[in-house]
Amino acid sequence: MPRHQIQRRHFCAATTATLAGSLLMQSAFAQHAKALKFKYMLGSCMYGEGSLEEILPEVRKAGATAIDIWPRVHGNQREQVDAMGEERFRGLLHQHQVTLGCITQYKLGPFGLQDEMRLAQRFACHTIVTGGKGPKGLKGAELKSAVGKFVEQMKPHLEIAEATGVTIAIENHGNNLIESPDSLKWLAELRPSKHLAIAFAPYHLPQDADSLGQLIKTLGDSIAVFYAWQHGMGCMNKLPKEQELLQMPGRGDLDFTPLIKALTEIDYQGWTEIFMHPVPRGVPILETTDQVTAEINRARDYLEALR
């Protein structure tokens, strides 16, 4: 056989093998991406100070399996649990086939969660969200040092977290030690245990979709809660309802596509909570329970279409 025919045959065989390998990789990635499913959790404060008897039936309607219980000033469902007692609350959860996914406790702070962690353990709840603690407005080496000090201070509390099976997720909240992309990166890098994690809130970060996606990939499995929440026109001043709702996915300017792609790439396994804050705090995001659930489902449809 002439040499040029042999070379051509080898070239074709190599090309076919390369294409086949590429297709297999694409197929594997497609299967991996397709397998990713959000674990939706419903924030009780989206219904203001609505009763748990009224809110819990909405959890499954909103595509979620778990409830995130908020205290005042955002809601009062945590106080309702104390008022009705654990047995009654456990019965309501069972009745509506809902689990307690998270307890949000900012006012207790990261060093005051001992009793909450033991309560969470009694309900097989594995997540508590709170804020960080330390100086604000730091950058560079000072920021890294402050985050490192915070992590050291958390170690005794993480021992309780490990014993109770709880993950303490720190939200990147404004006006806090843990508020910037760099602070999140240091927290992820310096955390001594997977029981210290991140509640990732795009609202409080620069509204650049590609940068947010890259940050998600950097933080990886340190993210335990993802708030599907954008800044829109903010949540500090009273606005017309259509402007207030711009915090919701699919309404404001933020394109969630890079964020969803990044969550897919890291094979995100944590909770996703569709979220916003109304003004004033403690009121539902819309007037009726049905309207709140419908708005959450609209946002969920938007997110699901991006997967």
Short mmCIF file of C-alpha atoms in Angstrom, two decimals:
data_model
loop_
_atom_site.label_atom_id
_atom_site.label_comp_id
_atom_site.label_asym_id
_atom_site.label_seq_id
_atom_site.Cartn_x
_atom_site.Cartn_y
_atom_site.Cartn_z
CA MET A 1 0.00 0.00 0.00
CA PRO A 2 1.38 3.43 -0.89
CA ARG A 3 2.77 5.42 2.02
CA HIS A 4 0.33 8.31 1.60
CA GLN A 5 -2.62 5.89 1.91
CA ILE A 6 -1.18 4.41 5.13
CA GLN A 7 -0.68 7.90 6.58
CA ARG A 8 -4.19 8.86 5.56
CA ARG A 9 -5.63 5.70 7.19
CA HIS A 10 -3.73 6.40 10.42
CA PHE A 11 -4.91 10.02 10.36
CA CYS A 12 -8.55 8.99 9.89
CA ALA A 13 -8.33 6.39 12.65
CA ALA A 14 -6.77 8.91 15.04
CA THR A 15 -9.37 11.52 14.16
CA THR A 16 -12.20 9.04 14.70
CA ALA A 17 -10.78 8.02 18.07
CA THR A 18 -10.41 11.65 19.12
CA LEU A 19 -13.97 12.47 18.09
CA ALA A 20 -15.30 9.39 19.85
CA GLY A 21 -13.43 10.33 23.03
CA SER A 22 -14.72 13.87 22.85
CA LEU A 23 -18.29 12.67 22.38
CA LEU A 24 -17.95 10.31 25.33
CA MET A 25 -16.67 13.17 27.52
CA GLN A 26 -19.50 15.44 26.37
CA SER A 27 -22.01 12.67 27.04
CA ALA A 28 -20.57 12.04 30.49
CA PHE A 29 -20.70 15.76 31.32
CA ALA A 30 -24.26 16.00 30.02
CA GLN A 31 -25.31 13.07 32.19
CA HIS A 32 -23.54 14.62 35.17
CA ALA A 33 -25.20 18.00 34.59
CA LYS A 34 -28.58 16.40 34.06
CA ALA A 35 -28.24 14.50 37.33
CA LEU A 36 -27.88 17.71 39.36
CA LYS A 37 -31.06 18.56 41.22
CA PHE A 38 -31.59 21.51 43.48
CA LYS A 39 -32.62 20.76 47.07
CA TYR A 40 -35.13 23.54 47.61
CA MET A 41 -35.79 24.86 51.08
CA LEU A 42 -38.54 27.37 51.86
CA GLY A 43 -37.76 30.38 54.03
CA SER A 44 -40.57 30.87 56.56
CA CYS A 45 -40.04 34.64 56.61
CA MET A 46 -41.21 34.91 53.00
CA TYR A 47 -44.68 34.67 54.58
CA GLY A 48 -43.94 37.32 57.20
CA GLU A 49 -45.34 36.30 60.57
CA GLY A 50 -47.75 33.79 59.08
CA SER A 51 -48.53 30.78 61.23
CA LEU A 52 -46.66 27.51 60.79
CA GLU A 53 -50.03 25.83 60.31
CA GLU A 54 -50.49 28.05 57.25
CA ILE A 55 -46.92 27.96 55.93
CA LEU A 56 -46.02 24.27 56.19
CA PRO A 57 -48.64 23.16 53.61
CA GLU A 58 -46.95 25.55 51.15
CA VAL A 59 -43.52 23.88 51.34
CA ARG A 60 -44.34 21.03 48.95
CA LYS A 61 -46.43 23.34 46.77
CA ALA A 62 -43.30 25.48 46.31
CA GLY A 63 -41.23 22.50 45.16
CA ALA A 64 -39.34 22.29 48.45
CA THR A 65 -38.92 19.49 50.95
CA ALA A 66 -37.72 21.46 53.96
CA ILE A 67 -38.50 24.62 55.93
CA ASP A 68 -35.99 27.24 57.08
CA ILE A 69 -37.32 28.67 60.35
CA TRP A 70 -36.72 32.40 60.94
CA PRO A 71 -37.21 34.39 64.16
CA ARG A 72 -38.17 38.03 64.58
CA VAL A 73 -37.70 40.57 63.07
CA HIS A 74 -37.95 38.81 59.71
CA GLY A 75 -40.61 36.34 60.78
CA ASN A 76 -41.65 34.78 64.07
CA GLN A 77 -41.82 31.08 63.26
CA ARG A 78 -38.91 30.24 65.57
CA GLU A 79 -40.85 31.83 68.43
CA GLN A 80 -43.93 29.88 67.32
CA VAL A 81 -41.99 26.62 67.77
CA ASP A 82 -41.27 27.57 71.39
CA ALA A 83 -44.90 28.57 71.94
CA MET A 84 -46.44 25.38 70.54
CA GLY A 85 -43.78 23.01 71.84
CA GLU A 86 -41.55 20.57 70.02
CA GLU A 87 -44.07 17.72 69.99
CA ARG A 88 -46.70 19.82 68.22
CA PHE A 89 -44.14 21.18 65.74
CA ARG A 90 -42.86 17.67 65.01
CA GLY A 91 -46.41 16.56 64.36
CA LEU A 92 -46.98 19.40 61.88
CA LEU A 93 -43.79 18.55 60.02
CA HIS A 94 -44.84 14.91 59.78
CA GLN A 95 -48.38 15.82 58.73
CA HIS A 96 -47.14 17.87 55.78
CA GLN A 97 -44.17 15.60 54.92
CA VAL A 98 -41.67 18.37 55.54
CA THR A 99 -38.31 18.33 57.32
CA LEU A 100 -36.68 21.07 59.33
CA GLY A 101 -33.82 21.93 56.98
CA CYS A 102 -32.39 24.99 58.67
CA ILE A 103 -32.70 27.37 61.60
CA THR A 104 -31.65 30.94 60.83
CA GLN A 105 -30.32 32.77 63.89
CA TYR A 106 -28.52 36.06 63.28
CA LYS A 107 -29.29 37.65 66.63
CA LEU A 108 -27.67 34.76 68.54
CA GLY A 109 -24.54 35.09 66.45
CA PRO A 110 -21.95 32.38 65.72
CA PHE A 111 -20.90 32.06 69.38
CA GLY A 112 -24.40 31.69 70.85
CA LEU A 113 -25.79 28.66 69.03
CA GLN A 114 -25.26 25.89 71.58
CA ASP A 115 -28.93 25.43 72.50
CA GLU A 116 -30.04 25.87 68.88
CA MET A 117 -27.67 23.13 67.75
CA ARG A 118 -29.13 20.76 70.32
CA LEU A 119 -32.65 21.69 69.18
CA ALA A 120 -31.59 21.09 65.58
CA GLN A 121 -30.24 17.68 66.54
CA ARG A 122 -33.58 16.68 68.06
CA PHE A 123 -35.21 17.42 64.68
CA ALA A 124 -32.43 15.89 62.55
CA CYS A 125 -31.79 19.41 61.20
CA HIS A 126 -28.25 19.72 59.89
CA THR A 127 -27.93 23.45 59.11
CA ILE A 128 -27.93 26.68 61.09
CA VAL A 129 -27.30 30.00 59.33
CA THR A 130 -25.84 33.01 61.08
CA GLY A 131 -23.40 35.87 60.43
CA GLY A 132 -19.70 36.22 61.11
CA LYS A 133 -18.12 38.13 63.99
CA GLY A 134 -15.18 40.49 63.88
CA PRO A 135 -13.92 43.82 62.51
CA LYS A 136 -15.43 45.23 59.35
CA GLY A 137 -14.05 46.85 56.24
CA LEU A 138 -10.70 45.02 56.25
CA LYS A 139 -8.67 44.01 53.20
CA GLY A 140 -5.55 42.07 52.34
CA ALA A 141 -3.42 40.61 55.14
CA GLU A 142 -5.55 42.26 57.84
CA LEU A 143 -8.66 40.57 56.48
CA LYS A 144 -6.98 37.17 56.32
CA SER A 145 -5.75 37.56 59.89
CA ALA A 146 -9.21 38.55 61.16
CA VAL A 147 -10.88 35.62 59.37
CA GLY A 148 -8.24 33.32 60.85
CA LYS A 149 -8.98 34.65 64.34
CA PHE A 150 -12.71 34.13 63.79
CA VAL A 151 -12.08 30.55 62.70
CA GLU A 152 -10.03 29.93 65.86
CA GLN A 153 -12.82 31.36 67.99
CA MET A 154 -15.28 29.02 66.29
CA LYS A 155 -13.40 25.82 67.17
CA PRO A 156 -15.14 25.13 70.52
CA HIS A 157 -18.51 25.73 68.86
CA LEU A 158 -17.58 23.44 65.98
CA GLU A 159 -16.99 20.66 68.50
CA ILE A 160 -20.67 20.95 69.48
CA ALA A 161 -21.62 21.20 65.80
CA GLU A 162 -19.80 17.96 65.07
CA ALA A 163 -21.39 16.24 68.08
CA THR A 164 -24.89 17.34 67.04
CA GLY A 165 -24.43 16.80 63.29
CA VAL A 166 -24.96 20.48 62.53
CA THR A 167 -23.21 22.65 59.95
CA ILE A 168 -22.90 26.32 60.89
CA ALA A 169 -23.22 28.26 57.63
CA ILE A 170 -21.95 31.84 57.71
CA GLU A 171 -23.74 34.21 55.35
CA ASN A 172 -21.76 36.89 53.54
CA HIS A 173 -23.89 39.62 55.07
CA GLY A 174 -23.29 43.32 54.52
CA ASN A 175 -21.47 45.28 57.25
CA ASN A 176 -19.84 42.11 58.57
CA LEU A 177 -16.41 40.50 58.75
CA ILE A 178 -17.59 37.90 56.24
CA GLU A 179 -19.04 40.10 53.50
CA SER A 180 -16.59 40.27 50.57
CA PRO A 181 -15.42 37.70 48.02
CA ASP A 182 -11.97 37.64 49.66
CA SER A 183 -13.43 37.05 53.11
CA LEU A 184 -15.40 34.10 51.73
CA LYS A 185 -12.29 32.67 50.09
CA TRP A 186 -10.32 32.90 53.34
CA LEU A 187 -13.16 31.33 55.30
CA ALA A 188 -13.33 28.43 52.84
CA GLU A 189 -9.56 27.97 52.94
CA LEU A 190 -9.05 28.30 56.69
CA ARG A 191 -12.07 26.42 58.02
CA PRO A 192 -10.89 23.49 60.15
CA SER A 193 -14.03 21.42 59.69
CA LYS A 194 -16.79 20.86 57.15
CA HIS A 195 -19.17 21.76 59.97
CA LEU A 196 -18.22 25.38 59.27
CA ALA A 197 -19.52 26.43 55.87
CA ILE A 198 -20.89 29.29 53.78
CA ALA A 199 -24.40 30.55 53.12
CA PHE A 200 -23.81 32.21 49.74
CA ALA A 201 -25.90 35.36 49.19
CA PRO A 202 -25.42 37.01 45.78
CA TYR A 203 -27.47 40.00 46.99
CA HIS A 204 -24.58 41.21 49.15
CA LEU A 205 -21.90 40.84 46.45
CA PRO A 206 -21.07 42.81 43.27
CA GLN A 207 -23.78 42.00 40.74
CA ASP A 208 -21.48 40.66 38.04
CA ALA A 209 -22.80 37.26 37.00
CA ASP A 210 -19.53 35.88 35.65
CA SER A 211 -17.60 36.93 38.76
CA LEU A 212 -20.26 35.36 40.99
CA GLY A 213 -20.04 32.14 39.00
CA GLN A 214 -16.26 32.07 39.32
CA LEU A 215 -16.51 32.70 43.06
CA ILE A 216 -18.92 29.78 43.43
CA LYS A 217 -16.42 27.51 41.67
CA THR A 218 -13.63 28.76 43.95
CA LEU A 219 -15.66 28.15 47.09
CA GLY A 220 -16.77 24.70 45.92
CA ASP A 221 -18.09 22.36 48.58
CA SER A 222 -17.74 24.97 51.31
CA ILE A 223 -21.16 26.30 50.24
CA ALA A 224 -23.97 24.75 52.30
CA VAL A 225 -26.78 27.18 51.40
CA PHE A 226 -27.30 29.06 48.13
CA TYR A 227 -29.71 31.97 48.28
CA ALA A 228 -31.31 32.52 44.89
CA TRP A 229 -31.41 36.25 45.57
CA GLN A 230 -30.18 39.32 43.73
CA HIS A 231 -29.83 42.95 44.71
CA GLY A 232 -32.33 44.46 42.32
CA MET A 233 -33.15 47.87 43.76
CA GLY A 234 -32.31 46.83 47.31
CA CYS A 235 -34.30 45.99 50.42
CA MET A 236 -33.58 48.86 52.79
CA ASN A 237 -36.07 51.46 51.59
CA LYS A 238 -39.76 51.12 50.92
CA LEU A 239 -40.35 50.76 47.17
CA PRO A 240 -43.33 50.01 44.95
CA LYS A 241 -43.90 46.25 45.06
CA GLU A 242 -42.81 45.68 41.45
CA GLN A 243 -39.44 47.28 42.29
CA GLU A 244 -39.07 45.42 45.59
CA LEU A 245 -39.63 42.13 43.75
CA LEU A 246 -36.59 42.79 41.55
CA GLN A 247 -34.64 40.89 44.22
CA MET A 248 -36.24 37.69 42.98
CA PRO A 249 -34.59 35.44 40.35
CA GLY A 250 -35.81 36.22 36.84
CA ARG A 251 -37.02 39.72 37.68
CA GLY A 252 -33.94 41.87 38.28
CA ASP A 253 -30.98 42.43 35.95
CA LEU A 254 -28.79 39.59 37.27
CA ASP A 255 -28.47 36.71 34.83
CA PHE A 256 -28.34 33.57 36.98
CA THR A 257 -27.01 31.44 34.10
CA PRO A 258 -23.32 31.61 35.13
CA LEU A 259 -24.27 30.92 38.74
CA ILE A 260 -26.31 27.85 37.86
CA LYS A 261 -23.56 26.63 35.55
CA ALA A 262 -21.02 27.01 38.35
CA LEU A 263 -23.23 25.15 40.83
CA THR A 264 -23.56 22.38 38.26
CA GLU A 265 -19.79 22.20 37.77
CA ILE A 266 -19.11 21.85 41.49
CA ASP A 267 -21.87 19.23 41.77
CA TYR A 268 -23.62 21.35 44.38
CA GLN A 269 -25.31 19.28 47.07
CA GLY A 270 -26.47 21.95 49.50
CA TRP A 271 -29.76 23.76 50.02
CA THR A 272 -31.18 26.32 47.58
CA GLU A 273 -33.48 28.95 49.03
CA ILE A 274 -35.39 31.35 46.77
CA PHE A 275 -35.29 34.56 48.72
CA MET A 276 -35.84 38.28 49.15
CA HIS A 277 -36.44 40.78 51.94
CA PRO A 278 -39.60 42.89 52.07
CA VAL A 279 -39.84 46.36 53.59
CA PRO A 280 -40.66 46.57 56.42
CA ARG A 281 -39.31 43.31 57.78
CA GLY A 282 -41.83 40.89 59.20
CA VAL A 283 -44.45 41.29 56.47
CA PRO A 284 -45.02 38.72 53.70
CA ILE A 285 -43.44 39.47 50.34
CA LEU A 286 -46.94 39.60 48.81
CA GLU A 287 -50.36 40.05 50.37
CA THR A 288 -51.69 36.49 50.37
CA THR A 289 -50.18 33.09 51.05
CA ASP A 290 -51.15 31.88 47.57
CA GLN A 291 -49.45 34.89 45.97
CA VAL A 292 -46.21 34.28 47.90
CA THR A 293 -46.10 30.63 46.84
CA ALA A 294 -46.90 31.53 43.22
CA GLU A 295 -44.05 34.06 43.14
CA ILE A 296 -41.61 31.52 44.56
CA ASN A 297 -42.73 29.02 41.92
CA ARG A 298 -42.27 31.62 39.18
CA ALA A 299 -38.69 32.13 40.35
CA ARG A 300 -38.16 28.37 40.61
CA ASP A 301 -39.35 27.89 37.03
CA TYR A 302 -36.79 30.48 35.95
CA LEU A 303 -33.98 28.67 37.76
CA GLU A 304 -35.01 25.25 36.50
CA ALA A 305 -34.99 26.49 32.90
CA LEU A 306 -31.29 27.41 33.32
CA ARG A 307 -30.16 23.95 34.43
#
